[in-house]
mmCIF file of C-alpha atoms and ligand atoms in Angstrom:
data_model
loop_
_atom_site.group_PDB
_atom_site.id
_atom_site.type_symbol
_atom_site.label_atom_id
_atom_site.label_comp_id
_atom_site.label_asym_id
_atom_site.label_seq_id
_atom_site.Cartn_x
_atom_site.Cartn_y
_atom_site.Cartn_z
ATOM 1 C CA MET A 220 70.462 93.800 75.176
ATOM 2 C CA HIS A 221 71.902 95.686 72.030
ATOM 3 C CA LYS A 222 74.093 98.361 73.277
ATOM 4 C CA ILE A 223 76.213 98.544 76.607
ATOM 5 C CA GLY A 224 78.447 101.190 77.742
ATOM 6 C CA ILE A 225 81.867 100.482 79.669
ATOM 7 C CA LEU A 226 83.587 103.062 81.966
ATOM 8 C CA THR A 227 86.571 102.926 84.255
ATOM 9 C CA SER A 228 86.445 104.836 87.571
ATOM 10 C CA GLY A 229 88.747 105.800 90.493
ATOM 11 C CA GLY A 230 92.310 105.061 90.489
ATOM 12 C CA ASP A 231 93.582 103.272 87.052
ATOM 13 C CA ALA A 232 94.788 99.840 87.480
ATOM 14 C CA PRO A 233 96.952 97.679 85.186
ATOM 15 C CA GLY A 234 94.550 95.202 83.464
ATOM 16 C CA MET A 235 91.677 97.586 83.078
ATOM 17 C CA ASN A 236 92.383 97.715 79.141
ATOM 18 C CA SER A 237 92.650 94.018 78.993
ATOM 19 C CA CYS A 238 89.098 94.048 80.685
ATOM 20 C CA ILE A 239 87.845 96.584 78.130
ATOM 21 C CA ARG A 240 89.236 94.500 75.265
ATOM 22 C CA SER A 241 87.543 91.385 76.623
ATOM 23 C CA ILE A 242 84.082 93.030 76.971
ATOM 24 C CA VAL A 243 84.182 94.397 73.428
ATOM 25 C CA PHE A 244 85.386 90.806 72.142
ATOM 26 C CA VAL A 245 82.579 89.054 74.035
ATOM 27 C CA ALA A 246 79.828 91.575 73.270
ATOM 28 C CA GLU A 247 80.761 91.539 69.512
ATOM 29 C CA LYS A 248 80.466 87.785 69.404
ATOM 30 C CA MET A 249 77.133 87.969 70.973
ATOM 31 C CA GLY A 250 75.832 90.816 68.567
ATOM 32 C CA ILE A 251 76.009 93.489 71.327
ATOM 33 C CA SER A 252 77.429 96.947 70.376
ATOM 34 C CA CYS A 253 79.857 98.410 72.801
ATOM 35 C CA PHE A 254 80.410 101.855 73.636
ATOM 36 C CA GLY A 255 83.244 103.538 75.959
ATOM 37 C CA ILE A 256 82.502 106.315 78.338
ATOM 38 C CA MET A 257 85.368 108.457 78.886
ATOM 39 C CA ARG A 258 86.512 109.827 82.251
ATOM 40 C CA GLY A 259 84.422 107.534 84.516
ATOM 41 C CA TYR A 260 81.191 108.946 85.917
ATOM 42 C CA ASP A 261 82.129 112.604 84.738
ATOM 43 C CA GLY A 262 82.047 111.309 81.057
ATOM 44 C CA LEU A 263 78.624 109.768 81.734
ATOM 45 C CA ILE A 264 77.362 113.105 83.041
ATOM 46 C CA ASP A 265 78.806 114.853 80.004
ATOM 47 C CA GLY A 266 77.778 112.324 77.511
ATOM 48 C CA GLU A 267 81.370 111.658 76.289
ATOM 49 C CA ILE A 268 81.294 108.458 74.648
ATOM 50 C CA ILE A 269 83.202 106.573 71.905
ATOM 51 C CA SER A 270 82.407 103.572 69.793
ATOM 52 C CA LEU A 271 84.539 100.511 70.355
ATOM 53 C CA ASN A 272 85.079 97.444 68.267
ATOM 54 C CA LYS A 273 87.368 94.508 68.075
ATOM 55 C CA SER A 274 90.026 96.148 65.801
ATOM 56 C CA ALA A 275 90.231 99.359 68.112
ATOM 57 C CA VAL A 276 90.830 97.321 71.346
ATOM 58 C CA ASN A 277 92.614 94.262 69.952
ATOM 59 C CA HIS A 278 96.306 95.283 71.045
ATOM 60 C CA ILE A 279 95.503 97.031 74.415
ATOM 61 C CA ILE A 280 95.748 93.880 76.288
ATOM 62 C CA ALA A 281 99.385 94.808 77.142
ATOM 63 C CA GLN A 282 98.811 98.566 77.745
ATOM 64 C CA GLY A 283 98.814 99.680 81.487
ATOM 65 C CA GLY A 284 96.389 102.528 82.624
ATOM 66 C CA THR A 285 92.981 102.857 80.978
ATOM 67 C CA ILE A 286 92.259 104.130 77.286
ATOM 68 C CA LEU A 287 88.773 105.338 78.743
ATOM 69 C CA LYS A 288 90.545 107.562 81.022
ATOM 70 C CA THR A 289 89.343 107.769 84.670
ATOM 71 C CA ALA A 290 88.211 110.039 87.305
ATOM 72 C CA ARG A 291 86.923 110.192 90.716
ATOM 73 C CA SER A 292 83.632 112.296 90.227
ATOM 74 C CA SER A 293 82.423 114.635 92.965
ATOM 75 C CA ARG A 294 79.370 115.546 90.698
ATOM 76 C CA PHE A 295 78.253 111.967 90.502
ATOM 77 C CA MET A 296 77.875 112.089 94.282
ATOM 78 C CA THR A 297 75.175 114.559 94.018
ATOM 79 C CA TYR A 298 71.636 113.555 93.026
ATOM 80 C CA GLU A 299 71.559 116.204 90.298
ATOM 81 C CA GLY A 300 74.736 114.861 88.710
ATOM 82 C CA ARG A 301 73.295 111.400 88.604
ATOM 83 C CA GLN A 302 70.085 112.643 86.992
ATOM 84 C CA GLN A 303 72.194 114.341 84.362
ATOM 85 C CA ALA A 304 74.103 111.077 83.856
ATOM 86 C CA TYR A 305 70.783 109.358 83.483
ATOM 87 C CA GLU A 306 69.763 111.790 80.729
ATOM 88 C CA SER A 307 72.996 111.091 78.917
ATOM 89 C CA TYR A 308 72.571 107.568 79.362
ATOM 90 C CA LYS A 309 69.088 107.496 77.723
ATOM 91 C CA LYS A 310 70.380 109.774 74.949
ATOM 92 C CA MET A 311 73.067 107.432 74.337
ATOM 93 C CA GLY A 312 70.555 104.633 73.957
ATOM 94 C CA LEU A 313 72.431 102.268 76.210
ATOM 95 C CA ASP A 314 70.813 99.140 77.719
ATOM 96 C CA GLY A 315 73.199 98.447 80.506
ATOM 97 C CA LEU A 316 76.653 99.439 81.793
ATOM 98 C CA ILE A 317 79.853 97.654 83.021
ATOM 99 C CA ILE A 318 81.543 99.622 85.500
ATOM 100 C CA ILE A 319 85.268 98.850 86.370
ATOM 101 C CA GLY A 320 86.630 100.309 89.594
ATOM 102 C CA GLY A 321 86.954 100.051 93.440
ATOM 103 C CA ASP A 322 84.471 100.357 96.114
ATOM 104 C CA GLY A 323 83.787 104.059 95.564
ATOM 105 C CA SER A 324 82.806 103.367 91.990
ATOM 106 C CA TYR A 325 80.532 100.395 93.207
ATOM 107 C CA LYS A 326 78.695 102.760 95.702
ATOM 108 C CA GLY A 327 77.984 105.145 92.883
ATOM 109 C CA ALA A 328 76.798 102.193 90.682
ATOM 110 C CA LYS A 329 74.390 100.838 93.337
ATOM 111 C CA ILE A 330 72.879 104.150 93.823
ATOM 112 C CA PHE A 331 72.575 104.845 90.083
ATOM 113 C CA GLN A 332 71.120 101.470 89.453
ATOM 114 C CA ASP A 333 68.392 101.804 92.429
ATOM 115 C CA GLU A 334 67.560 105.469 91.467
ATOM 116 C CA PHE A 335 67.020 104.990 87.853
ATOM 117 C CA LYS A 336 66.586 101.297 87.254
ATOM 118 C CA VAL A 337 69.808 101.123 84.914
ATOM 119 C CA SER A 338 71.356 97.516 84.560
ATOM 120 C CA ILE A 339 74.851 97.573 86.036
ATOM 121 C CA ILE A 340 77.579 94.980 86.534
ATOM 122 C CA GLY A 341 80.766 95.911 88.421
ATOM 123 C CA ILE A 342 84.253 94.607 87.926
ATOM 124 C CA PRO A 343 86.777 94.917 90.669
ATOM 125 C CA GLY A 344 89.783 97.239 89.563
ATOM 126 C CA THR A 345 92.089 98.524 91.855
ATOM 127 C CA ILE A 346 95.807 97.825 92.768
ATOM 128 C CA ASP A 347 94.802 97.815 96.454
ATOM 129 C CA ASN A 348 92.963 94.348 96.552
ATOM 130 C CA ASP A 349 90.894 95.642 99.310
ATOM 131 C CA LEU A 350 87.390 94.587 98.405
ATOM 132 C CA PHE A 351 85.335 91.687 99.902
ATOM 133 C CA GLY A 352 83.839 89.140 97.247
ATOM 134 C CA THR A 353 87.053 88.509 95.587
ATOM 135 C CA ASP A 354 90.454 87.054 96.199
ATOM 136 C CA TYR A 355 91.970 89.359 93.716
ATOM 137 C CA THR A 356 91.260 92.693 92.073
ATOM 138 C CA ILE A 357 92.442 93.769 88.669
ATOM 139 C CA GLY A 358 95.914 95.420 89.019
ATOM 140 C CA TYR A 359 96.959 94.010 92.220
ATOM 141 C CA ASP A 360 99.203 91.295 90.839
ATOM 142 C CA THR A 361 100.904 93.757 88.467
ATOM 143 C CA ALA A 362 101.436 96.342 91.309
ATOM 144 C CA ILE A 363 102.878 93.912 93.717
ATOM 145 C CA ASN A 364 105.204 92.606 91.011
ATOM 146 C CA THR A 365 106.235 96.338 90.224
ATOM 147 C CA ALA A 366 106.913 97.152 93.875
ATOM 148 C CA MET A 367 108.855 93.903 94.237
ATOM 149 C CA LYS A 368 111.082 94.879 91.222
ATOM 150 C CA LEU A 369 111.596 98.404 92.394
ATOM 151 C CA ILE A 370 112.552 97.131 95.793
ATOM 152 C CA ASP A 371 114.946 94.649 94.371
ATOM 153 C CA GLN A 372 116.633 97.621 92.400
ATOM 154 C CA LEU A 373 116.765 99.480 95.398
ATOM 155 C CA ARG A 374 118.637 96.657 97.314
ATOM 156 C CA ASP A 375 121.324 96.791 94.777
ATOM 157 C CA THR A 376 122.255 100.215 95.719
ATOM 158 C CA ALA A 377 121.399 99.904 99.549
ATOM 159 C CA GLN A 378 123.627 96.942 99.759
ATOM 160 C CA SER A 379 126.662 98.768 98.185
ATOM 161 C CA HIS A 380 126.408 101.353 100.801
ATOM 162 C CA ASN A 381 125.035 99.326 103.763
ATOM 163 C CA ARG A 382 122.321 101.869 103.985
ATOM 164 C CA VAL A 383 118.916 101.459 105.713
ATOM 165 C CA PHE A 384 115.784 102.494 103.570
ATOM 166 C CA PHE A 385 112.298 103.081 104.510
ATOM 167 C CA VAL A 386 110.334 102.489 101.521
ATOM 168 C CA GLU A 387 106.624 103.547 101.115
ATOM 169 C CA VAL A 388 104.166 101.430 98.932
ATOM 170 C CA MET A 389 100.586 102.168 98.067
ATOM 171 C CA GLY A 390 97.594 100.400 99.087
ATOM 172 C CA ASN A 391 95.363 103.065 100.737
ATOM 173 C CA ASP A 392 94.340 101.904 104.125
ATOM 174 C CA ALA A 393 95.073 98.363 103.099
ATOM 175 C CA GLY A 394 98.492 96.653 103.760
ATOM 176 C CA LEU A 395 98.390 93.949 101.172
ATOM 177 C CA ILE A 396 100.679 95.416 98.507
ATOM 178 C CA ALA A 397 103.169 96.168 101.385
ATOM 179 C CA ILE A 398 103.052 92.687 102.891
ATOM 180 C CA ARG A 399 103.155 90.615 99.390
ATOM 181 C CA SER A 400 105.711 93.000 97.630
ATOM 182 C CA GLY A 401 107.647 93.142 100.857
ATOM 183 C CA LEU A 402 107.915 89.486 101.558
ATOM 184 C CA ALA A 403 108.499 88.786 97.918
ATOM 185 C CA ALA A 404 111.630 91.262 97.882
ATOM 186 C CA GLY A 405 112.984 89.836 101.112
ATOM 187 C CA ALA A 406 112.493 93.146 103.180
ATOM 188 C CA GLU A 407 113.750 92.973 106.672
ATOM 189 C CA ASP A 408 110.718 94.529 107.996
ATOM 190 C CA ILE A 409 107.274 95.535 106.811
ATOM 191 C CA HIS A 410 104.716 97.767 108.386
ATOM 192 C CA ILE A 411 101.007 97.855 107.537
ATOM 193 C CA PRO A 412 97.940 99.436 108.853
ATOM 194 C CA GLU A 413 96.319 96.235 110.097
ATOM 195 C CA ILE A 414 99.149 95.688 112.634
ATOM 196 C CA LYS A 415 100.174 98.246 115.310
ATOM 197 C CA THR A 416 103.637 99.518 114.654
ATOM 198 C CA ASP A 417 105.825 99.395 117.592
ATOM 199 C CA ILE A 418 108.987 102.032 117.075
ATOM 200 C CA ASN A 419 111.123 100.084 119.699
ATOM 201 C CA ALA A 420 110.884 96.842 117.743
ATOM 202 C CA ILE A 421 111.995 98.622 114.645
ATOM 203 C CA PHE A 422 114.938 100.120 116.616
ATOM 204 C CA ASP A 423 115.786 96.589 117.994
ATOM 205 C CA LYS A 424 115.882 95.317 114.247
ATOM 206 C CA ILE A 425 118.093 98.171 113.145
ATOM 207 C CA ALA A 426 120.485 97.641 116.117
ATOM 208 C CA CYS A 427 120.962 93.985 115.033
ATOM 209 C CA LYS A 428 121.931 94.899 111.438
ATOM 210 C CA ASN A 429 125.319 93.668 110.584
ATOM 211 C CA LYS A 430 127.424 96.671 109.607
ATOM 212 C CA ASP A 431 128.182 94.988 106.023
ATOM 213 C CA GLU A 432 124.424 94.904 105.327
ATOM 214 C CA SER A 433 121.527 96.941 104.148
ATOM 215 C CA MET A 434 118.199 96.906 105.520
ATOM 216 C CA ILE A 435 114.899 97.407 103.765
ATOM 217 C CA ILE A 436 111.926 98.291 105.753
ATOM 218 C CA VAL A 437 108.616 98.488 103.566
ATOM 219 C CA VAL A 438 105.760 100.768 104.994
ATOM 220 C CA SER A 439 102.235 100.963 103.791
ATOM 221 C CA GLU A 440 101.028 104.320 103.070
ATOM 222 C CA GLY A 441 98.130 103.668 105.425
ATOM 223 C CA ASP A 442 100.345 102.929 108.230
ATOM 224 C CA GLU A 443 99.943 105.021 111.389
ATOM 225 C CA TYR A 444 103.538 106.276 110.861
ATOM 226 C CA SER A 445 104.775 107.591 107.432
ATOM 227 C CA THR A 446 108.124 106.714 106.061
ATOM 228 C CA VAL A 447 109.407 110.132 106.632
ATOM 229 C CA GLU A 448 108.375 110.232 110.292
ATOM 230 C CA LEU A 449 109.813 106.765 110.931
ATOM 231 C CA ALA A 450 113.214 107.526 109.103
ATOM 232 C CA LYS A 451 113.463 110.899 111.188
ATOM 233 C CA LEU A 452 113.017 108.902 114.422
ATOM 234 C CA ALA A 453 115.522 106.117 113.401
ATOM 235 C CA LYS A 454 117.972 108.713 112.405
ATOM 236 C CA GLU A 455 117.583 110.341 115.778
ATOM 237 C CA LYS A 456 118.475 106.936 117.384
ATOM 238 C CA PHE A 457 121.113 105.998 114.960
ATOM 239 C CA PRO A 458 123.038 108.988 113.991
ATOM 240 C CA ALA A 459 125.996 106.960 112.608
ATOM 241 C CA LEU A 460 123.810 105.106 110.127
ATOM 242 C CA GLU A 461 122.829 106.169 106.514
ATOM 243 C CA ILE A 462 118.978 106.051 106.683
ATOM 244 C CA LYS A 463 117.151 107.163 103.608
ATOM 245 C CA THR A 464 113.477 107.077 102.430
ATOM 246 C CA LEU A 465 111.899 106.255 99.042
ATOM 247 C CA ILE A 466 108.241 106.557 98.186
ATOM 248 C CA LEU A 467 107.318 104.337 95.251
ATOM 249 C CA GLY A 468 104.210 106.238 94.629
ATOM 250 C CA HIS A 469 102.368 105.980 91.083
ATOM 251 C CA LEU A 470 105.092 104.200 89.663
ATOM 252 C CA GLN A 471 103.234 101.219 91.010
ATOM 253 C CA ARG A 472 100.064 101.819 89.172
ATOM 254 C CA GLY A 473 101.653 101.947 85.541
ATOM 255 C CA GLY A 474 103.128 99.271 83.482
ATOM 256 C CA SER A 475 102.100 96.490 81.445
ATOM 257 C CA PRO A 476 99.711 94.017 83.239
ATOM 258 C CA THR A 477 101.072 90.789 84.392
ATOM 259 C CA ALA A 478 99.784 87.491 82.548
ATOM 260 C CA PHE A 479 97.689 86.935 85.753
ATOM 261 C CA ASP A 480 96.125 90.315 85.605
ATOM 262 C CA ARG A 481 95.422 89.969 81.780
ATOM 263 C CA LEU A 482 93.758 86.662 82.200
ATOM 264 C CA LEU A 483 91.771 87.734 85.288
ATOM 265 C CA SER A 484 90.410 90.834 83.823
ATOM 266 C CA SER A 485 89.497 88.736 80.676
ATOM 267 C CA ARG A 486 87.713 86.418 82.624
ATOM 268 C CA PHE A 487 85.675 89.099 84.619
ATOM 269 C CA GLY A 488 84.795 90.874 81.242
ATOM 270 C CA LEU A 489 83.329 87.653 79.814
ATOM 271 C CA LEU A 490 81.493 86.930 82.988
ATOM 272 C CA ALA A 491 80.046 90.588 83.111
ATOM 273 C CA VAL A 492 78.948 90.712 79.609
ATOM 274 C CA GLN A 493 77.298 87.161 79.764
ATOM 275 C CA SER A 494 75.540 88.286 82.950
ATOM 276 C CA LEU A 495 74.230 91.542 81.610
ATOM 277 C CA ALA A 496 72.838 89.751 78.661
ATOM 278 C CA LYS A 497 71.066 87.356 80.896
ATOM 279 C CA GLY A 498 69.233 90.437 82.439
ATOM 280 C CA LYS A 499 71.129 90.268 85.708
ATOM 281 C CA SER A 500 72.003 93.686 87.486
ATOM 282 C CA GLY A 501 73.473 95.024 90.671
ATOM 283 C CA PHE A 502 76.200 92.312 90.839
ATOM 284 C CA ALA A 503 79.952 92.467 90.838
ATOM 285 C CA THR A 504 82.242 89.718 89.359
ATOM 286 C CA GLY A 505 84.928 88.141 91.718
ATOM 287 C CA ILE A 506 87.214 85.324 91.926
ATOM 288 C CA ILE A 507 87.054 82.965 94.931
ATOM 289 C CA ASN A 508 89.411 79.835 94.859
ATOM 290 C CA GLY A 509 89.925 80.118 91.255
ATOM 291 C CA GLN A 510 86.234 80.268 90.235
ATOM 292 C CA VAL A 511 84.811 83.322 88.873
ATOM 293 C CA GLN A 512 81.403 84.149 90.356
ATOM 294 C CA LEU A 513 79.001 87.135 90.972
ATOM 295 C CA ILE A 514 78.464 88.758 94.212
ATOM 296 C CA GLU A 515 75.704 91.415 95.105
ATOM 297 C CA ILE A 516 77.258 94.650 94.593
ATOM 298 C CA GLU A 517 75.863 95.992 97.919
ATOM 299 C CA LYS A 518 77.635 93.458 99.702
ATOM 300 C CA VAL A 519 81.055 94.507 98.408
ATOM 301 C CA GLU A 520 82.394 96.488 101.368
ATOM 302 C CA LYS A 521 85.900 97.532 101.358
ATOM 303 C CA HIS A 522 87.708 95.191 103.785
ATOM 304 C CA LEU A 523 90.078 96.507 106.434
ATOM 305 C CA ASN A 524 91.840 94.366 109.039
ATOM 306 C CA TYR A 525 91.820 91.510 106.586
ATOM 307 C CA ILE A 526 95.378 89.830 106.199
ATOM 308 C CA LYS A 527 95.342 86.106 105.552
ATOM 309 C CA PRO A 528 96.949 84.177 108.506
ATOM 310 C CA HIS A 529 99.659 82.463 106.209
ATOM 311 C CA LEU A 530 100.953 86.014 105.315
ATOM 312 C CA LEU A 531 101.183 86.864 109.147
ATOM 313 C CA GLU A 532 102.931 83.653 109.812
ATOM 314 C CA MET A 533 105.329 84.528 106.878
ATOM 315 C CA LEU A 534 105.962 87.998 108.598
ATOM 316 C CA ASP A 535 107.005 86.150 111.721
ATOM 317 C CA TYR A 536 109.416 83.951 110.074
ATOM 318 C CA PHE A 537 111.035 86.234 107.335
ATOM 319 C CA CYS A 538 111.049 89.605 108.823
HETATM 320 O O1 F6P B 670 93.168 103.164 95.057
HETATM 321 C C1 F6P B 670 94.446 103.109 94.341
HETATM 322 C C2 F6P B 670 95.388 104.061 94.795
HETATM 323 O O2 F6P B 670 96.385 103.950 94.051
HETATM 324 C C3 F6P B 670 95.641 103.915 96.354
HETATM 325 O O3 F6P B 670 96.797 102.798 96.566
HETATM 326 C C4 F6P B 670 96.350 105.351 96.491
HETATM 327 O O4 F6P B 670 96.112 105.588 97.922
HETATM 328 C C5 F6P B 670 95.461 106.011 95.757
HETATM 329 O O5 F6P B 670 94.881 105.173 94.665
HETATM 330 C C6 F6P B 670 96.280 107.391 95.193
HETATM 331 O O6 F6P B 670 95.242 108.000 94.463
HETATM 332 P P1 F6P B 670 95.671 109.416 93.572
HETATM 333 O O7 F6P B 670 96.029 108.699 92.226
HETATM 334 O O8 F6P B 670 94.357 110.015 93.371
HETATM 335 O O9 F6P B 670 96.637 109.899 94.163
#
């Protein structure tokens, strides 16, 4: 193993840069040269590569986003696209790839490995935390902290006007960002795709609202009802109340990673380089009960309907 490539793919996540830094540091220590492939699989197809060394990445540990840029490549989904990617891979003279991304990126990695016998290790990077094989993905901790802080700020103004806010958070079809950020921000109600939303139960809660208080209802973007729909229904039912919506959107994806995400991504980077150097391929890094470990990449499905029981219990008591 002399030369490895790193790419980030799918939605960016805070901590991806810390992970790139970690890979470069570890590789350099092991005498392996590191190259960054720009714009995810699209950059692999186009042969867009930059050389990385310790001084180039030393201070990116605190930077959100990804210095390598990212994309969701439709070309890589075709055999022709992957063949072109393999041609570029050979031209670059790489001995292996580390791919940081979510389930779509992993699927691409697995097919590419099987078709062209390329050595690949995946690292889970997505704010959604929706992958099996790891308790945490890179970016999730930062995203829930960002969402929590934004909801805290919203509370100040909502409370001053006694308003009801429906707040939409990201997470795709997983409700983990909603449930954790909502509980941490003391939201009065939380709606996630994993639990059926009962409109009448929402109305009952709003009806019980003290007139001198605000109310914040967090809704995951994957919920069966959108924040706008829910707010419209609530306004029809309670015309005297001031009911508003806020979509936190991509603000949740940016920002400097938390210490947790910086350390997690550094550990994942370390394990990924060590594994590639040992000749392993077709695995993804993960952390289970505090231990970093490898899982076969094909087993890393996206998980749905997976909310830990203690969070459901908290919903019962605090919302
Ligand atoms: O997967 C990360 C994520 O931020 C999801 O939470 C969200 O549904 C999606 O990406 C948004 O994607 P885009 O940035 O392409 O709009």
